[in-house]
Amino acid sequence: MAEIKETETNEPRGLNFVEQEVYSDLQAGKNGGRLNTRFPPEPNGYLHIGHAKAICMDFGVAEKFGGTCNLRFDDTNPVKEDVEYVDSIREDIHWLGFDWGDREYYASDYFPKLFDLACRLIKEGKAYVDDQSSEEIAAQKGTPTEPGTESPFRNRTPEENLDLFMRMNAGEFEEGSRVLRAKIDMASSNMHFRDPIMYRIIKHPHHRTGTTWKVYPMYDFAHGQSDYFEGVTHSICTLEFVPHRPLYDYFVDELADETYRPRQIEFNRLNITYTVMSKRKLLALVKEGLVAGWDDPRMPTICGMRRLGYTPKSIRKFIDTIGYTKYEALNSVSLLEHAVREDLNAIATRVMGVINPVKVVITNYPEDKVETVCMENNPEQEGSGTHEMPFSRELYIEREDFMENPPKKFFRLAPGSEVRLKGAYIIKCEDVVKDADGNITELHCTYDPDTLSGMPGANRKVKGTLHWVSAAHAVDAEARLYDRLFDVENPAAEPDRDFRDMLNPNSLEVRKIKVEPFVAQNAAKGAKFQFQRIGYFTPDYDSTPEHLVFNRTIGLRDTWEKEQKKK
Ligand code: ATP
Ligand code: MG
């Protein structure tokens, strides 16, 4: 067999295209061989799964090549931003497993330097104050094939521009009455070069700088320079910024030299089915009470997924699986759910919970007898041990596990048929008890006393095995069963419909359930259970010892929802 040769560049295998770019810059000794990325959230909402993709990239690439990643709050719009969001963003990044050390920065830290740069550009004739409204400016933008129209204020003198800009910042003018624009080229084929707005007037106090500033920089004037001030080498962002890149470079040119300059690299945003990722829409869902909050378990937010019971490991695995490309795509939420199931299968404690209980009375079992049976905690995890579960004359099983007139291949309980109660005896249904309306209230069964583990009939085979709990010992609880928030695969692709009209009206179902005592005793925050045959559950934040509440994180199989709907 031929010897495997290292490639000429020694490039490590399996790098995505962003990592390849970073790697080759490092190999070429750019920026003195330094690698510094940043994750730049705007603190105007909670982070969602799309942000997790950016976080995994920004922190991940730095980790991979021994660089660092800054957390930079892109707080350039005081109207929408708040410290509440700053705190949640920190918590969510840490929960995902990343850390920025002492490199927590704010774009607002650079307001003085950005203001100085703006003044310099004004003095050099590269920026001017425009007295037109944003509508007038937009109307002069032109089209990709037709040049724009120059503003009548474009040729003011640097002195006049400087004076006006200072007065804008002193609060002398109303919001929207003037802007500072870069004087570049109204005929440029790149629309972003048609005298882009650098500063606007905002009189709302800023959550960090208070009322110091009355003018605030636009993204395009703030981002690249903030990267530069911070020493960022690779500014990784999403594809919609591709057309902004020449402008990014244009402003960076004002600061950088050949020893150091940041560069922008773009990858595809994450979009997943049956949800929306726009912060504006997510904020509307919260503000209008259409969900219970940012951490409503149906939300695509990191905190929502945490509350639902998703693990950081499964989110990172999902992001790793879908990878990074240079074209937009829509990823199936099933892939994310698959990663969640896989992780929970490995770590969740196996227990019994009945989510739609019907009573079983074992008529030939002694009335006051209680036995304990032993249950494996997790067959996937060596050394995870066992726990005990009480068995008695009256039990609960799942209502769906009984059918009075079953079809041919129904292997669960039916009149005259036998099933095994998992970890316990084989029972046979003898009688069905109904109320005046014909609803089944009890199933009277007999048990075969010879069929418990260790007894001669322990291995007697029957077709069905059911989960169950002992009625006298079971603990009442509430289960919240979640389904997709939207019932349209890609709500963002329906521009003619209000996203509110696409909400799934059945996205939350609340059930009164019965759980085995062990569950109640171990329902600490963050606990992960597999209710056997039903799905993965975790205690909700609303859960108390007196009133247990569980979120169904995910069904056991992908088909769970479909089966539920058929019933
Ligand atoms: P806004 O509409 O408020 O600008 P945003 O989603 O861009 O919202 P930011 O807080 O500006 O939110 O995003 C921080 C970082 O996360 C940016 O680098 C952005 O590119 C990235 N990001 C945001 N949404 C996604 C997504 N769906 N997939 C991948 N990265 C994303
Ligand atoms: Mg943004």
Coordinates of C-alpha atoms and ligand atoms in Angstrom, one line a residue, residues 38-55 57-58 72 74 80 89 219 223 235-241 267-272 277-280 324 328, ligand 1:
R38 CA -15.1 38.0 17.6
F39 CA -18.8 37.2 18.1
P40 CA -20.7 40.5 17.7
P41 CA -24.3 40.2 19.0
E42 CA -26.5 43.2 19.1
P43 CA -28.1 43.2 22.6
N44 CA -31.6 43.7 21.2
G45 CA -33.0 40.2 21.8
Y46 CA -32.1 36.8 23.1
L47 CA -29.8 34.5 21.1
H48 CA -31.3 31.8 18.9
I49 CA -30.1 28.7 17.3
G50 CA -28.8 30.7 14.3
H51 CA -26.5 32.6 16.6
A52 CA -25.3 29.3 18.0
K53 CA -24.0 28.5 14.5
A54 CA -22.1 31.8 14.5
I55 CA -20.8 31.2 18.0
M57 CA -17.7 29.2 14.2
D58 CA -16.2 32.3 15.9
R72 CA -18.3 42.3 21.4
D74 CA -22.7 45.6 18.9
K80 CA -33.7 48.7 20.9
I89 CA -26.3 36.6 25.8
Y219 CA -23.2 49.2 11.2
H223 CA -18.1 47.2 12.5
S235 CA -14.3 39.0 11.1
I236 CA -16.6 36.1 10.3
C237 CA -20.2 36.9 9.5
T238 CA -23.1 35.7 7.4
L239 CA -23.6 35.9 3.6
E240 CA -25.9 39.0 3.5
F241 CA -22.7 41.0 4.3
F267 CA -20.8 31.8 5.6
N268 CA -24.4 30.8 5.2
R269 CA -27.0 31.7 7.9
L270 CA -28.8 28.9 9.6
N271 CA -32.5 28.6 8.8
I272 CA -34.5 25.7 10.1
M277 CA -35.2 33.3 13.1
S278 CA -35.8 37.0 12.8
K279 CA -35.3 38.8 16.1
R280 CA -38.0 41.3 15.1
Y324 CA -20.7 25.8 6.7
E328 CA -28.3 29.8 1.7
Ligands
ATP1 P1 -30.5 41.8 13.5 O1 -31.6 41.6 12.6 O2 -31.0 42.4 14.8 O3 -29.3 42.4 12.9 P2 -29.0 39.4 13.7 O4 -29.7 38.1 13.6 O5 -28.1 39.8 12.6 O6 -30.2 40.3 13.9 P3 -26.9 40.0 15.6 O7 -27.1 40.1 17.0 O8 -26.5 41.1 14.8 O9 -28.3 39.5 15.1 O10 -26.1 38.7 15.2 C1 -24.8 38.4 15.8 C2 -24.1 37.5 15.0 O11 -24.8 36.3 14.7 C3 -23.8 38.1 13.6 O12 -22.4 37.8 13.3 C4 -24.7 37.4 12.7 O13 -24.2 37.2 11.4 C5 -24.9 36.0 13.4 N1 -26.2 35.4 13.0 C6 -27.4 36.0 13.2 N2 -28.3 35.1 12.8 C7 -27.7 34.1 12.3 C8 -28.2 32.8 11.7 N3 -29.5 32.6 11.4 N4 -27.2 31.9 11.3 C9 -25.9 32.2 11.5 N5 -25.4 33.3 12.1 C10 -26.3 34.2 12.5

